[in-house]
Amino acid sequence: MRPVSVEHHGNFAQELAIAGRQFYGGRALVGDCVAIVLPYEPDPHHIDFLRAYGLGPDIIRVGDVYADAMRGATADLIRRHGIQLFWVGTEEAEVLRELGIRLPISPAMMQAINCKGVFRKIGAAMGVQGHMPLHALCRTHAEARDAWQRLSHVEADGHPIPDAIIVKRRDLLSGAGMHIVRTREELDRAVKDMNGHEYIVEAAYTTHVSASAHWDATNRGLIRAGVTLQLISHGVTHEGNVIAFGEAMLPGVSRDDEEMMYGLGEPFVRFWHAKRRYRGMFGIDIIRVLGLDRRTRSYAIEPNAFRPPAPRYAMALWRQIASR
């Protein structure tokens, strides 16, 4: 994989209409499911596109999502066919218990397995911290300034020299709460935006390529489900994905690259599969970076578990369309 600069794509989202962005919240529409729950009006063009291929469930109008899910026709549908959840928090758990459906994952595991901070602590505990960029978990302004000074433009343990620092919330998704930092003033603003939450201060590389590796964690073991490339704007915001099927290869990605990505992510997936008995979809975001010293290295940076990682929706849609 060849790292590419993201510095010139500040208006990327505004210049290109990328379906993955506009329809991000409606990804479940591509699934082969009887009913989904959306908190907004689905995009009519998206619906028309899916209908042209005979895909997508009927739309059921409800007042209060959680109240209606526990009674009437919606509850009957869910009891007969199940429900596809994007997240399991306390409200979702309450609905499933009311319907007599076993929780597929506890709210506590749901939160922990997708947490960037827990991800980094597990890596350190397993001795694979080298699979991740140099970083520090911080709570105070003083800790952040110390980490910024230690990590900025510093070479250590074979890591490429970063050209920036990234400050990010440990619990948010898709680039939310992330800041690329190069100056003391930018650091101060980023830390203020953390609003007292624990956050990550990490070596950053604005010249990189973003990808993901995917697994299915099953009772039979771990099944490799494919690799994808990501479209990233502003250095942090996930806009869409590039996928390939069959014998086709992703542009610029070799078989060795695929093996490297699986190798970076599998220690983390094995931990949750074997030690925490997790079953379901699992994705790990990978970046291939280019440092100021012109050296390259690949890192695992973020987990996406249970809720289908974004590329899995596109992969499911393609498989369904290809068969028609």
XYZ file of C-alpha atoms in Angstrom, residues 19-33 35-47 49-51 55-57 59 84 86 308 310 312-314 317:
43
model
C -23.092 7.844 -1.264
C -21.459 6.423 1.852
C -21.692 9.865 3.443
C -25.262 10.829 2.623
C -26.645 7.377 3.464
C -24.365 6.620 6.406
C -27.177 6.314 8.938
C -29.332 4.266 6.552
C -26.822 1.520 5.911
C -29.123 -1.109 7.397
C -31.419 -0.642 4.390
C -29.044 -2.744 2.300
C -29.354 -5.718 4.625
C -31.578 -8.706 4.027
C -33.837 -7.909 6.981
C -37.607 -4.509 9.633
C -35.195 -1.790 10.633
C -35.549 1.236 12.869
C -34.351 4.651 11.664
C -34.609 7.904 13.644
C -35.249 9.973 10.494
C -36.855 9.950 7.039
C -34.837 7.703 4.661
C -33.457 9.286 1.494
C -36.034 8.619 -1.284
C -33.339 8.191 -3.975
C -31.655 5.549 -1.849
C -34.972 3.739 -1.414
C -32.244 2.493 -5.934
C -32.721 -0.459 -3.582
C -36.267 -1.097 -4.806
C -33.952 -4.920 -1.850
C -34.864 -3.242 1.390
C -37.698 -3.734 3.892
C -41.149 1.300 5.921
C -30.823 -5.784 13.373
C -26.463 -0.973 15.261
C -21.439 -4.056 11.158
C -19.353 0.449 7.424
C -19.751 -4.652 5.465
C -22.973 -2.941 4.368
C -21.485 -2.127 0.978
C -25.284 -4.807 -0.997
